[in-house]
Amino acid sequence: MAESQSPPKSVVIADDHELFREGLSTLLKRLGFRIDASVGDGLSALAAIREFLPGYAILDGSMPGLGGVAVIESVNAEKIAPAPKFLLLTMFNHGHLAADARAAGAGGIVSKDDTARELETALKSLTEPEADGFFLSRTFREEAEAYLSGELSTLTPREREIMDAVVRGATTKEIADLLGLSVRTVDHHRERLMRKIGAKNTADVVRFAARTGMRMD
C-alpha cells in the first residue's frame, strides 16, 4: 500500500502589496503549504484566521486597519484556538518591531530586504514541531539584537537574577533565601529594577521579561 502524503500546511497571508502576496504564495505552495486566504489588510486577516483556523499566518508588520502585531494581539484577546504560528514580515528593520512581535507571540520576524532563501529558512524553523524560539532574519538580526540587549544593559546582574525569580513566581522571602540576601536587600533591588524598567507591578515585570526575550531556564 502506498504511503499517504502529509496534509498540506494551511496558511493565511496578509500584505497590502498584491505582487508581494503573489510571489509569497508561489513560494509557500512550493514548500507544501495550502493557501487558505490571501488578503490585503489586518481586519481581513483577523477574519480569515477566525474562519479558517490556519496552522500558520504570515503578516505584514504595517497594513491598513491593523498591523501584524495588532492582529496577533487580537487573536490572543479573542482566545481564537487553535491559534496559528505567526511570522511577521516588515520593510522597517527596527529592533523595537522584533521586541513587539516577540512579546505578542510571533514565532519570528523577517525583513523584506532578505532573500527568498532566508524567508524559506524562517518558514522551516516555524514548522518544526519542537520550535519554541524566536527567528530573526539575517538582515534584521544585528540591529534587533542590539536593541533587545540594550534594554537589559542597564540592569545589574543582581537585578537580572531578581527579575528571573519574580517571573518564576517567587516571593520576596523565597528570593532572599535563594540568593542568600535579607528581605530588605531584595526589596531594595526589586524597587530599583522596577524603576529602571518602568514597571508598576509584577505583571509589568513579566511583560518586560517576555518582550526582551529573557530565558528562564
mmCIF file of the C-alpha atoms, coordinates in Angstrom:
data_MODEL
# 
_entry.id   MODEL 
# 
loop_
_atom_site.group_PDB 
_atom_site.id 
_atom_site.type_symbol 
_atom_site.label_atom_id 
_atom_site.label_alt_id 
_atom_site.label_comp_id 
_atom_site.label_asym_id 
_atom_site.label_entity_id 
_atom_site.label_seq_id 
_atom_site.pdbx_PDB_ins_code 
_atom_site.Cartn_x 
_atom_site.Cartn_y 
_atom_site.Cartn_z 
_atom_site.occupancy 
_atom_site.B_iso_or_equiv 
_atom_site.pdbx_formal_charge 
_atom_site.auth_seq_id 
_atom_site.auth_comp_id 
_atom_site.auth_asym_id 
_atom_site.auth_atom_id 
_atom_site.pdbx_PDB_model_num 
ATOM 1   C CA . MET A 1 1   ? 0.000   0.000  0.000  1.00 0.00 ? 1   MET A CA 1 
ATOM 2   C CA . ALA A 1 2   ? 1.388   3.413  -0.937 1.00 0.00 ? 2   ALA A CA 1 
ATOM 3   C CA . GLU A 1 3   ? 2.347   5.768  1.884  1.00 0.00 ? 3   GLU A CA 1 
ATOM 4   C CA . SER A 1 4   ? -0.114  8.590  2.426  1.00 0.00 ? 4   SER A CA 1 
ATOM 5   C CA . GLN A 1 5   ? 1.208   12.078 1.874  1.00 0.00 ? 5   GLN A CA 1 
ATOM 6   C CA . SER A 1 6   ? 1.334   14.551 4.740  1.00 0.00 ? 6   SER A CA 1 
ATOM 7   C CA . PRO A 1 7   ? -1.567  17.014 4.620  1.00 0.00 ? 7   PRO A CA 1 
ATOM 8   C CA . PRO A 1 8   ? -0.595  20.477 3.378  1.00 0.00 ? 8   PRO A CA 1 
ATOM 9   C CA . LYS A 1 9   ? 0.209   23.095 5.979  1.00 0.00 ? 9   LYS A CA 1 
ATOM 10  C CA . SER A 1 10  ? -2.563  25.702 5.977  1.00 0.00 ? 10  SER A CA 1 
ATOM 11  C CA . VAL A 1 11  ? -1.648  29.389 5.975  1.00 0.00 ? 11  VAL A CA 1 
ATOM 12  C CA . VAL A 1 12  ? -3.232  32.836 5.819  1.00 0.00 ? 12  VAL A CA 1 
ATOM 13  C CA . ILE A 1 13  ? -1.203  35.567 4.092  1.00 0.00 ? 13  ILE A CA 1 
ATOM 14  C CA . ALA A 1 14  ? -1.777  39.256 4.785  1.00 0.00 ? 14  ALA A CA 1 
ATOM 15  C CA . ASP A 1 15  ? 0.095   42.035 2.985  1.00 0.00 ? 15  ASP A CA 1 
ATOM 16  C CA . ASP A 1 16  ? -1.148  45.202 1.328  1.00 0.00 ? 16  ASP A CA 1 
ATOM 17  C CA . HIS A 1 17  ? 1.047   44.701 -1.768 1.00 0.00 ? 17  HIS A CA 1 
ATOM 18  C CA . GLU A 1 18  ? -0.631  42.286 -4.167 1.00 0.00 ? 18  GLU A CA 1 
ATOM 19  C CA . LEU A 1 19  ? 2.509   41.454 -6.154 1.00 0.00 ? 19  LEU A CA 1 
ATOM 20  C CA . PHE A 1 20  ? 4.332   40.561 -2.950 1.00 0.00 ? 20  PHE A CA 1 
ATOM 21  C CA . ARG A 1 21  ? 1.448   38.314 -1.878 1.00 0.00 ? 21  ARG A CA 1 
ATOM 22  C CA . GLU A 1 22  ? 1.501   36.529 -5.230 1.00 0.00 ? 22  GLU A CA 1 
ATOM 23  C CA . GLY A 1 23  ? 5.230   35.868 -5.002 1.00 0.00 ? 23  GLY A CA 1 
ATOM 24  C CA . LEU A 1 24  ? 4.896   34.681 -1.425 1.00 0.00 ? 24  LEU A CA 1 
ATOM 25  C CA . SER A 1 25  ? 2.015   32.372 -2.383 1.00 0.00 ? 25  SER A CA 1 
ATOM 26  C CA . THR A 1 26  ? 4.160   30.778 -5.092 1.00 0.00 ? 26  THR A CA 1 
ATOM 27  C CA . LEU A 1 27  ? 6.979   30.136 -2.614 1.00 0.00 ? 27  LEU A CA 1 
ATOM 28  C CA . LEU A 1 28  ? 4.625   28.742 0.022  1.00 0.00 ? 28  LEU A CA 1 
ATOM 29  C CA . LYS A 1 29  ? 2.948   26.351 -2.414 1.00 0.00 ? 29  LYS A CA 1 
ATOM 30  C CA . ARG A 1 30  ? 6.368   25.085 -3.462 1.00 0.00 ? 30  ARG A CA 1 
ATOM 31  C CA . LEU A 1 31  ? 7.123   24.394 0.206  1.00 0.00 ? 31  LEU A CA 1 
ATOM 32  C CA . GLY A 1 32  ? 3.931   22.372 0.630  1.00 0.00 ? 32  GLY A CA 1 
ATOM 33  C CA . PHE A 1 33  ? 1.598   24.976 2.129  1.00 0.00 ? 33  PHE A CA 1 
ATOM 34  C CA . ARG A 1 34  ? -2.094  25.352 1.324  1.00 0.00 ? 34  ARG A CA 1 
ATOM 35  C CA . ILE A 1 35  ? -3.183  28.988 0.992  1.00 0.00 ? 35  ILE A CA 1 
ATOM 36  C CA . ASP A 1 36  ? -6.445  29.383 2.922  1.00 0.00 ? 36  ASP A CA 1 
ATOM 37  C CA . ALA A 1 37  ? -6.663  33.127 2.294  1.00 0.00 ? 37  ALA A CA 1 
ATOM 38  C CA . SER A 1 38  ? -4.553  35.919 0.822  1.00 0.00 ? 38  SER A CA 1 
ATOM 39  C CA . VAL A 1 39  ? -5.720  39.349 1.984  1.00 0.00 ? 39  VAL A CA 1 
ATOM 40  C CA . GLY A 1 40  ? -4.557  42.952 1.897  1.00 0.00 ? 40  GLY A CA 1 
ATOM 41  C CA . ASP A 1 41  ? -5.343  44.359 5.345  1.00 0.00 ? 41  ASP A CA 1 
ATOM 42  C CA . GLY A 1 42  ? -5.267  43.440 9.011  1.00 0.00 ? 42  GLY A CA 1 
ATOM 43  C CA . LEU A 1 43  ? -9.012  43.245 9.624  1.00 0.00 ? 43  LEU A CA 1 
ATOM 44  C CA . SER A 1 44  ? -9.404  40.817 6.729  1.00 0.00 ? 44  SER A CA 1 
ATOM 45  C CA . ALA A 1 45  ? -6.509  38.788 8.119  1.00 0.00 ? 45  ALA A CA 1 
ATOM 46  C CA . LEU A 1 46  ? -8.216  38.551 11.501 1.00 0.00 ? 46  LEU A CA 1 
ATOM 47  C CA . ALA A 1 47  ? -11.491 37.494 9.846  1.00 0.00 ? 47  ALA A CA 1 
ATOM 48  C CA . ALA A 1 48  ? -9.680  34.826 7.790  1.00 0.00 ? 48  ALA A CA 1 
ATOM 49  C CA . ILE A 1 49  ? -7.958  33.448 10.894 1.00 0.00 ? 49  ILE A CA 1 
ATOM 50  C CA . ARG A 1 50  ? -11.326 33.223 12.648 1.00 0.00 ? 50  ARG A CA 1 
ATOM 51  C CA . GLU A 1 51  ? -12.874 31.428 9.664  1.00 0.00 ? 51  GLU A CA 1 
ATOM 52  C CA . PHE A 1 52  ? -10.137 29.016 8.608  1.00 0.00 ? 52  PHE A CA 1 
ATOM 53  C CA . LEU A 1 53  ? -8.164  28.456 11.849 1.00 0.00 ? 53  LEU A CA 1 
ATOM 54  C CA . PRO A 1 54  ? -4.962  28.018 9.815  1.00 0.00 ? 54  PRO A CA 1 
ATOM 55  C CA . GLY A 1 55  ? -1.834  26.428 11.204 1.00 0.00 ? 55  GLY A CA 1 
ATOM 56  C CA . TYR A 1 56  ? 0.205   29.465 10.175 1.00 0.00 ? 56  TYR A CA 1 
ATOM 57  C CA . ALA A 1 57  ? -0.283  33.167 9.479  1.00 0.00 ? 57  ALA A CA 1 
ATOM 58  C CA . ILE A 1 58  ? 2.236   35.359 7.667  1.00 0.00 ? 58  ILE A CA 1 
ATOM 59  C CA . LEU A 1 59  ? 1.538   39.015 8.339  1.00 0.00 ? 59  LEU A CA 1 
ATOM 60  C CA . ASP A 1 60  ? 2.900   42.321 7.101  1.00 0.00 ? 60  ASP A CA 1 
ATOM 61  C CA . GLY A 1 61  ? 4.019   44.439 10.027 1.00 0.00 ? 61  GLY A CA 1 
ATOM 62  C CA . SER A 1 62  ? 2.296   47.541 8.666  1.00 0.00 ? 62  SER A CA 1 
ATOM 63  C CA . MET A 1 63  ? -1.095  47.210 6.969  1.00 0.00 ? 63  MET A CA 1 
ATOM 64  C CA . PRO A 1 64  ? -4.299  49.243 6.692  1.00 0.00 ? 64  PRO A CA 1 
ATOM 65  C CA . GLY A 1 65  ? -6.649  48.698 9.611  1.00 0.00 ? 65  GLY A CA 1 
ATOM 66  C CA . LEU A 1 66  ? -4.452  46.546 11.827 1.00 0.00 ? 66  LEU A CA 1 
ATOM 67  C CA . GLY A 1 67  ? -0.726  45.920 11.615 1.00 0.00 ? 67  GLY A CA 1 
ATOM 68  C CA . GLY A 1 68  ? 0.693   42.441 12.054 1.00 0.00 ? 68  GLY A CA 1 
ATOM 69  C CA . VAL A 1 69  ? 1.376   42.787 15.789 1.00 0.00 ? 69  VAL A CA 1 
ATOM 70  C CA . ALA A 1 70  ? -2.149  44.133 16.383 1.00 0.00 ? 70  ALA A CA 1 
ATOM 71  C CA . VAL A 1 71  ? -3.605  41.135 14.527 1.00 0.00 ? 71  VAL A CA 1 
ATOM 72  C CA . ILE A 1 72  ? -1.676  38.749 16.783 1.00 0.00 ? 72  ILE A CA 1 
ATOM 73  C CA . GLU A 1 73  ? -2.802  40.641 19.883 1.00 0.00 ? 73  GLU A CA 1 
ATOM 74  C CA . SER A 1 74  ? -6.411  40.465 18.670 1.00 0.00 ? 74  SER A CA 1 
ATOM 75  C CA . VAL A 1 75  ? -6.167  36.707 18.124 1.00 0.00 ? 75  VAL A CA 1 
ATOM 76  C CA . ASN A 1 76  ? -4.823  36.358 21.670 1.00 0.00 ? 76  ASN A CA 1 
ATOM 77  C CA . ALA A 1 77  ? -7.503  38.648 23.127 1.00 0.00 ? 77  ALA A CA 1 
ATOM 78  C CA . GLU A 1 78  ? -10.280 36.709 21.385 1.00 0.00 ? 78  GLU A CA 1 
ATOM 79  C CA . LYS A 1 79  ? -8.718  33.415 22.504 1.00 0.00 ? 79  LYS A CA 1 
ATOM 80  C CA . ILE A 1 80  ? -9.003  32.023 18.977 1.00 0.00 ? 80  ILE A CA 1 
ATOM 81  C CA . ALA A 1 81  ? -7.985  28.375 19.193 1.00 0.00 ? 81  ALA A CA 1 
ATOM 82  C CA . PRO A 1 82  ? -6.070  26.684 17.943 1.00 0.00 ? 82  PRO A CA 1 
ATOM 83  C CA . ALA A 1 83  ? -4.083  29.849 17.235 1.00 0.00 ? 83  ALA A CA 1 
ATOM 84  C CA . PRO A 1 84  ? -1.754  29.826 14.226 1.00 0.00 ? 84  PRO A CA 1 
ATOM 85  C CA . LYS A 1 85  ? 2.003   30.172 14.393 1.00 0.00 ? 85  LYS A CA 1 
ATOM 86  C CA . PHE A 1 86  ? 2.807   33.715 13.303 1.00 0.00 ? 86  PHE A CA 1 
ATOM 87  C CA . LEU A 1 87  ? 5.607   35.092 11.128 1.00 0.00 ? 87  LEU A CA 1 
ATOM 88  C CA . LEU A 1 88  ? 5.918   38.857 10.736 1.00 0.00 ? 88  LEU A CA 1 
ATOM 89  C CA . LEU A 1 89  ? 7.280   40.481 7.561  1.00 0.00 ? 89  LEU A CA 1 
ATOM 90  C CA . THR A 1 90  ? 8.412   44.100 7.508  1.00 0.00 ? 90  THR A CA 1 
ATOM 91  C CA . MET A 1 91  ? 10.286  46.625 5.405  1.00 0.00 ? 91  MET A CA 1 
ATOM 92  C CA . PHE A 1 92  ? 11.295  48.550 8.549  1.00 0.00 ? 92  PHE A CA 1 
ATOM 93  C CA . ASN A 1 93  ? 14.329  46.930 10.163 1.00 0.00 ? 93  ASN A CA 1 
ATOM 94  C CA . HIS A 1 94  ? 13.940  48.419 13.645 1.00 0.00 ? 94  HIS A CA 1 
ATOM 95  C CA . GLY A 1 95  ? 14.735  46.454 16.784 1.00 0.00 ? 95  GLY A CA 1 
ATOM 96  C CA . HIS A 1 96  ? 11.597  47.535 18.618 1.00 0.00 ? 96  HIS A CA 1 
ATOM 97  C CA . LEU A 1 97  ? 9.497   45.723 15.997 1.00 0.00 ? 97  LEU A CA 1 
ATOM 98  C CA . ALA A 1 98  ? 11.224  42.470 16.915 1.00 0.00 ? 98  ALA A CA 1 
ATOM 99  C CA . ALA A 1 99  ? 10.575  43.139 20.601 1.00 0.00 ? 99  ALA A CA 1 
ATOM 100 C CA . ASP A 1 100 ? 6.902   43.894 19.961 1.00 0.00 ? 100 ASP A CA 1 
ATOM 101 C CA . ALA A 1 101 ? 6.475   40.834 17.724 1.00 0.00 ? 101 ALA A CA 1 
ATOM 102 C CA . ARG A 1 102 ? 8.132   38.556 20.248 1.00 0.00 ? 102 ARG A CA 1 
ATOM 103 C CA . ALA A 1 103 ? 6.050   39.925 23.126 1.00 0.00 ? 103 ALA A CA 1 
ATOM 104 C CA . ALA A 1 104 ? 2.838   39.434 21.131 1.00 0.00 ? 104 ALA A CA 1 
ATOM 105 C CA . GLY A 1 105 ? 3.684   35.793 20.471 1.00 0.00 ? 105 GLY A CA 1 
ATOM 106 C CA . ALA A 1 106 ? 5.092   35.710 16.925 1.00 0.00 ? 106 ALA A CA 1 
ATOM 107 C CA . GLY A 1 107 ? 7.460   32.897 16.048 1.00 0.00 ? 107 GLY A CA 1 
ATOM 108 C CA . GLY A 1 108 ? 9.779   35.160 14.091 1.00 0.00 ? 108 GLY A CA 1 
ATOM 109 C CA . ILE A 1 109 ? 10.301  38.294 12.038 1.00 0.00 ? 109 ILE A CA 1 
ATOM 110 C CA . VAL A 1 110 ? 11.815  38.686 8.561  1.00 0.00 ? 110 VAL A CA 1 
ATOM 111 C CA . SER A 1 111 ? 12.865  41.794 6.672  1.00 0.00 ? 111 SER A CA 1 
ATOM 112 C CA . LYS A 1 112 ? 11.509  42.263 3.164  1.00 0.00 ? 112 LYS A CA 1 
ATOM 113 C CA . ASP A 1 113 ? 15.103  43.079 2.201  1.00 0.00 ? 113 ASP A CA 1 
ATOM 114 C CA . ASP A 1 114 ? 16.061  39.471 2.926  1.00 0.00 ? 114 ASP A CA 1 
ATOM 115 C CA . THR A 1 115 ? 16.430  36.813 0.250  1.00 0.00 ? 115 THR A CA 1 
ATOM 116 C CA . ALA A 1 116 ? 13.811  34.195 -0.569 1.00 0.00 ? 116 ALA A CA 1 
ATOM 117 C CA . ARG A 1 117 ? 16.190  31.624 0.899  1.00 0.00 ? 117 ARG A CA 1 
ATOM 118 C CA . GLU A 1 118 ? 16.182  33.455 4.245  1.00 0.00 ? 118 GLU A CA 1 
ATOM 119 C CA . LEU A 1 119 ? 12.383  33.545 4.224  1.00 0.00 ? 119 LEU A CA 1 
ATOM 120 C CA . GLU A 1 120 ? 12.358  29.837 3.429  1.00 0.00 ? 120 GLU A CA 1 
ATOM 121 C CA . THR A 1 121 ? 14.650  29.222 6.410  1.00 0.00 ? 121 THR A CA 1 
ATOM 122 C CA . ALA A 1 122 ? 12.262  31.185 8.637  1.00 0.00 ? 122 ALA A CA 1 
ATOM 123 C CA . LEU A 1 123 ? 9.281   29.159 7.438  1.00 0.00 ? 123 LEU A CA 1 
ATOM 124 C CA . LYS A 1 124 ? 11.080  25.879 8.015  1.00 0.00 ? 124 LYS A CA 1 
ATOM 125 C CA . SER A 1 125 ? 12.070  26.951 11.531 1.00 0.00 ? 125 SER A CA 1 
ATOM 126 C CA . LEU A 1 126 ? 8.446   27.809 12.244 1.00 0.00 ? 126 LEU A CA 1 
ATOM 127 C CA . THR A 1 127 ? 7.149   24.433 11.063 1.00 0.00 ? 127 THR A CA 1 
ATOM 128 C CA . GLU A 1 128 ? 9.495   22.326 13.182 1.00 0.00 ? 128 GLU A CA 1 
ATOM 129 C CA . PRO A 1 129 ? 7.415   20.559 15.868 1.00 0.00 ? 129 PRO A CA 1 
ATOM 130 C CA . GLU A 1 130 ? 9.915   21.435 18.601 1.00 0.00 ? 130 GLU A CA 1 
ATOM 131 C CA . ALA A 1 131 ? 10.286  25.073 17.534 1.00 0.00 ? 131 ALA A CA 1 
ATOM 132 C CA . ASP A 1 132 ? 9.973   27.339 20.562 1.00 0.00 ? 132 ASP A CA 1 
ATOM 133 C CA . GLY A 1 133 ? 12.471  30.104 19.847 1.00 0.00 ? 133 GLY A CA 1 
ATOM 134 C CA . PHE A 1 134 ? 12.143  33.393 18.005 1.00 0.00 ? 134 PHE A CA 1 
ATOM 135 C CA . PHE A 1 135 ? 13.523  33.612 14.453 1.00 0.00 ? 135 PHE A CA 1 
ATOM 136 C CA . LEU A 1 136 ? 15.366  36.792 13.461 1.00 0.00 ? 136 LEU A CA 1 
ATOM 137 C CA . SER A 1 137 ? 16.312  37.027 9.794  1.00 0.00 ? 137 SER A CA 1 
ATOM 138 C CA . ARG A 1 138 ? 19.869  37.842 8.777  1.00 0.00 ? 138 ARG A CA 1 
ATOM 139 C CA . THR A 1 139 ? 19.186  41.474 7.805  1.00 0.00 ? 139 THR A CA 1 
ATOM 140 C CA . PHE A 1 140 ? 17.216  42.055 10.977 1.00 0.00 ? 140 PHE A CA 1 
ATOM 141 C CA . ARG A 1 141 ? 19.434  40.275 13.467 1.00 0.00 ? 141 ARG A CA 1 
ATOM 142 C CA . GLU A 1 142 ? 22.221  42.755 14.187 1.00 0.00 ? 142 GLU A CA 1 
ATOM 143 C CA . GLU A 1 143 ? 20.041  45.802 14.814 1.00 0.00 ? 143 GLU A CA 1 
ATOM 144 C CA . ALA A 1 144 ? 17.267  43.881 16.535 1.00 0.00 ? 144 ALA A CA 1 
ATOM 145 C CA . GLU A 1 145 ? 19.569  42.063 18.942 1.00 0.00 ? 145 GLU A CA 1 
ATOM 146 C CA . ALA A 1 146 ? 21.374  45.310 19.745 1.00 0.00 ? 146 ALA A CA 1 
ATOM 147 C CA . TYR A 1 147 ? 18.028  46.865 20.655 1.00 0.00 ? 147 TYR A CA 1 
ATOM 148 C CA . LEU A 1 148 ? 16.903  43.930 22.776 1.00 0.00 ? 148 LEU A CA 1 
ATOM 149 C CA . SER A 1 149 ? 20.213  43.630 24.641 1.00 0.00 ? 149 SER A CA 1 
ATOM 150 C CA . GLY A 1 150 ? 20.310  47.404 25.109 1.00 0.00 ? 150 GLY A CA 1 
ATOM 151 C CA . GLU A 1 151 ? 17.107  47.320 27.122 1.00 0.00 ? 151 GLU A CA 1 
ATOM 152 C CA . LEU A 1 152 ? 18.704  44.834 29.511 1.00 0.00 ? 152 LEU A CA 1 
ATOM 153 C CA . SER A 1 153 ? 22.101  46.534 29.666 1.00 0.00 ? 153 SER A CA 1 
ATOM 154 C CA . THR A 1 154 ? 21.016  48.986 32.375 1.00 0.00 ? 154 THR A CA 1 
ATOM 155 C CA . LEU A 1 155 ? 20.240  46.141 34.792 1.00 0.00 ? 155 LEU A CA 1 
ATOM 156 C CA . THR A 1 156 ? 22.868  44.819 37.191 1.00 0.00 ? 156 THR A CA 1 
ATOM 157 C CA . PRO A 1 157 ? 23.490  41.052 37.379 1.00 0.00 ? 157 PRO A CA 1 
ATOM 158 C CA . ARG A 1 158 ? 21.703  41.002 40.748 1.00 0.00 ? 158 ARG A CA 1 
ATOM 159 C CA . GLU A 1 159 ? 18.677  42.813 39.299 1.00 0.00 ? 159 GLU A CA 1 
ATOM 160 C CA . ARG A 1 160 ? 18.531  40.284 36.476 1.00 0.00 ? 160 ARG A CA 1 
ATOM 161 C CA . GLU A 1 161 ? 18.617  37.429 38.985 1.00 0.00 ? 161 GLU A CA 1 
ATOM 162 C CA . ILE A 1 162 ? 15.765  39.002 40.909 1.00 0.00 ? 162 ILE A CA 1 
ATOM 163 C CA . MET A 1 163 ? 13.756  39.616 37.738 1.00 0.00 ? 163 MET A CA 1 
ATOM 164 C CA . ASP A 1 164 ? 14.235  35.973 36.764 1.00 0.00 ? 164 ASP A CA 1 
ATOM 165 C CA . ALA A 1 165 ? 12.963  34.874 40.177 1.00 0.00 ? 165 ALA A CA 1 
ATOM 166 C CA . VAL A 1 166 ? 9.996   37.262 40.044 1.00 0.00 ? 166 VAL A CA 1 
ATOM 167 C CA . VAL A 1 167 ? 8.994   35.909 36.629 1.00 0.00 ? 167 VAL A CA 1 
ATOM 168 C CA . ARG A 1 168 ? 9.140   32.381 38.060 1.00 0.00 ? 168 ARG A CA 1 
ATOM 169 C CA . GLY A 1 169 ? 6.633   33.451 40.709 1.00 0.00 ? 169 GLY A CA 1 
ATOM 170 C CA . ALA A 1 170 ? 8.971   33.523 43.723 1.00 0.00 ? 170 ALA A CA 1 
ATOM 171 C CA . THR A 1 171 ? 8.037   35.630 46.751 1.00 0.00 ? 171 THR A CA 1 
ATOM 172 C CA . THR A 1 172 ? 10.404  38.189 48.262 1.00 0.00 ? 172 THR A CA 1 
ATOM 173 C CA . LYS A 1 173 ? 11.189  35.758 51.120 1.00 0.00 ? 173 LYS A CA 1 
ATOM 174 C CA . GLU A 1 174 ? 11.896  32.940 48.658 1.00 0.00 ? 174 GLU A CA 1 
ATOM 175 C CA . ILE A 1 175 ? 14.176  35.201 46.603 1.00 0.00 ? 175 ILE A CA 1 
ATOM 176 C CA . ALA A 1 176 ? 16.036  36.227 49.763 1.00 0.00 ? 176 ALA A CA 1 
ATOM 177 C CA . ASP A 1 177 ? 16.590  32.578 50.738 1.00 0.00 ? 177 ASP A CA 1 
ATOM 178 C CA . LEU A 1 178 ? 17.614  31.633 47.194 1.00 0.00 ? 178 LEU A CA 1 
ATOM 179 C CA . LEU A 1 179 ? 20.201  34.417 46.845 1.00 0.00 ? 179 LEU A CA 1 
ATOM 180 C CA . GLY A 1 180 ? 21.363  34.495 50.465 1.00 0.00 ? 180 GLY A CA 1 
ATOM 181 C CA . LEU A 1 181 ? 20.169  38.068 50.999 1.00 0.00 ? 181 LEU A CA 1 
ATOM 182 C CA . SER A 1 182 ? 17.995  39.804 53.533 1.00 0.00 ? 182 SER A CA 1 
ATOM 183 C CA . VAL A 1 183 ? 14.376  40.555 52.660 1.00 0.00 ? 183 VAL A CA 1 
ATOM 184 C CA . ARG A 1 184 ? 15.171  44.260 52.952 1.00 0.00 ? 184 ARG A CA 1 
ATOM 185 C CA . THR A 1 185 ? 18.026  43.971 50.426 1.00 0.00 ? 185 THR A CA 1 
ATOM 186 C CA . VAL A 1 186 ? 15.807  42.077 47.987 1.00 0.00 ? 186 VAL A CA 1 
ATOM 187 C CA . ASP A 1 187 ? 13.145  44.779 48.332 1.00 0.00 ? 187 ASP A CA 1 
ATOM 188 C CA . HIS A 1 188 ? 15.781  47.424 47.563 1.00 0.00 ? 188 HIS A CA 1 
ATOM 189 C CA . HIS A 1 189 ? 16.986  45.644 44.407 1.00 0.00 ? 189 HIS A CA 1 
ATOM 190 C CA . ARG A 1 190 ? 13.417  44.950 43.329 1.00 0.00 ? 190 ARG A CA 1 
ATOM 191 C CA . GLU A 1 191 ? 12.438  48.611 43.686 1.00 0.00 ? 191 GLU A CA 1 
ATOM 192 C CA . ARG A 1 192 ? 15.473  49.687 41.628 1.00 0.00 ? 192 ARG A CA 1 
ATOM 193 C CA . LEU A 1 193 ? 14.658  47.071 38.977 1.00 0.00 ? 193 LEU A CA 1 
ATOM 194 C CA . MET A 1 194 ? 11.050  48.195 38.664 1.00 0.00 ? 194 MET A CA 1 
ATOM 195 C CA . ARG A 1 195 ? 12.052  51.845 38.497 1.00 0.00 ? 195 ARG A CA 1 
ATOM 196 C CA . LYS A 1 196 ? 14.584  51.163 35.702 1.00 0.00 ? 196 LYS A CA 1 
ATOM 197 C CA . ILE A 1 197 ? 12.139  49.242 33.503 1.00 0.00 ? 197 ILE A CA 1 
ATOM 198 C CA . GLY A 1 198 ? 9.128   51.421 34.292 1.00 0.00 ? 198 GLY A CA 1 
ATOM 199 C CA . ALA A 1 199 ? 7.200   48.596 35.958 1.00 0.00 ? 199 ALA A CA 1 
ATOM 200 C CA . LYS A 1 200 ? 4.365   49.326 38.377 1.00 0.00 ? 200 LYS A CA 1 
ATOM 201 C CA . ASN A 1 201 ? 3.666   45.739 39.397 1.00 0.00 ? 201 ASN A CA 1 
ATOM 202 C CA . THR A 1 202 ? 4.753   42.127 38.932 1.00 0.00 ? 202 THR A CA 1 
ATOM 203 C CA . ALA A 1 203 ? 2.730   41.764 35.727 1.00 0.00 ? 203 ALA A CA 1 
ATOM 204 C CA . ASP A 1 204 ? 4.754   44.610 34.185 1.00 0.00 ? 204 ASP A CA 1 
ATOM 205 C CA . VAL A 1 205 ? 7.989   42.824 35.130 1.00 0.00 ? 205 VAL A CA 1 
ATOM 206 C CA . VAL A 1 206 ? 6.771   39.617 33.468 1.00 0.00 ? 206 VAL A CA 1 
ATOM 207 C CA . ARG A 1 207 ? 5.799   41.525 30.308 1.00 0.00 ? 207 ARG A CA 1 
ATOM 208 C CA . PHE A 1 208 ? 9.211   43.214 30.169 1.00 0.00 ? 208 PHE A CA 1 
ATOM 209 C CA . ALA A 1 209 ? 10.961  39.852 30.507 1.00 0.00 ? 209 ALA A CA 1 
ATOM 210 C CA . ALA A 1 210 ? 8.856   38.387 27.687 1.00 0.00 ? 210 ALA A CA 1 
ATOM 211 C CA . ARG A 1 211 ? 9.407   41.397 25.432 1.00 0.00 ? 211 ARG A CA 1 
ATOM 212 C CA . THR A 1 212 ? 13.179  41.321 25.849 1.00 0.00 ? 212 THR A CA 1 
ATOM 213 C CA . GLY A 1 213 ? 13.351  37.553 25.450 1.00 0.00 ? 213 GLY A CA 1 
ATOM 214 C CA . MET A 1 214 ? 14.815  36.712 28.845 1.00 0.00 ? 214 MET A CA 1 
ATOM 215 C CA . ARG A 1 215 ? 15.209  32.952 29.168 1.00 0.00 ? 215 ARG A CA 1 
ATOM 216 C CA . MET A 1 216 ? 14.001  31.366 32.380 1.00 0.00 ? 216 MET A CA 1 
ATOM 217 C CA . ASP A 1 217 ? 15.983  28.102 32.358 1.00 0.00 ? 217 ASP A CA 1 
# 
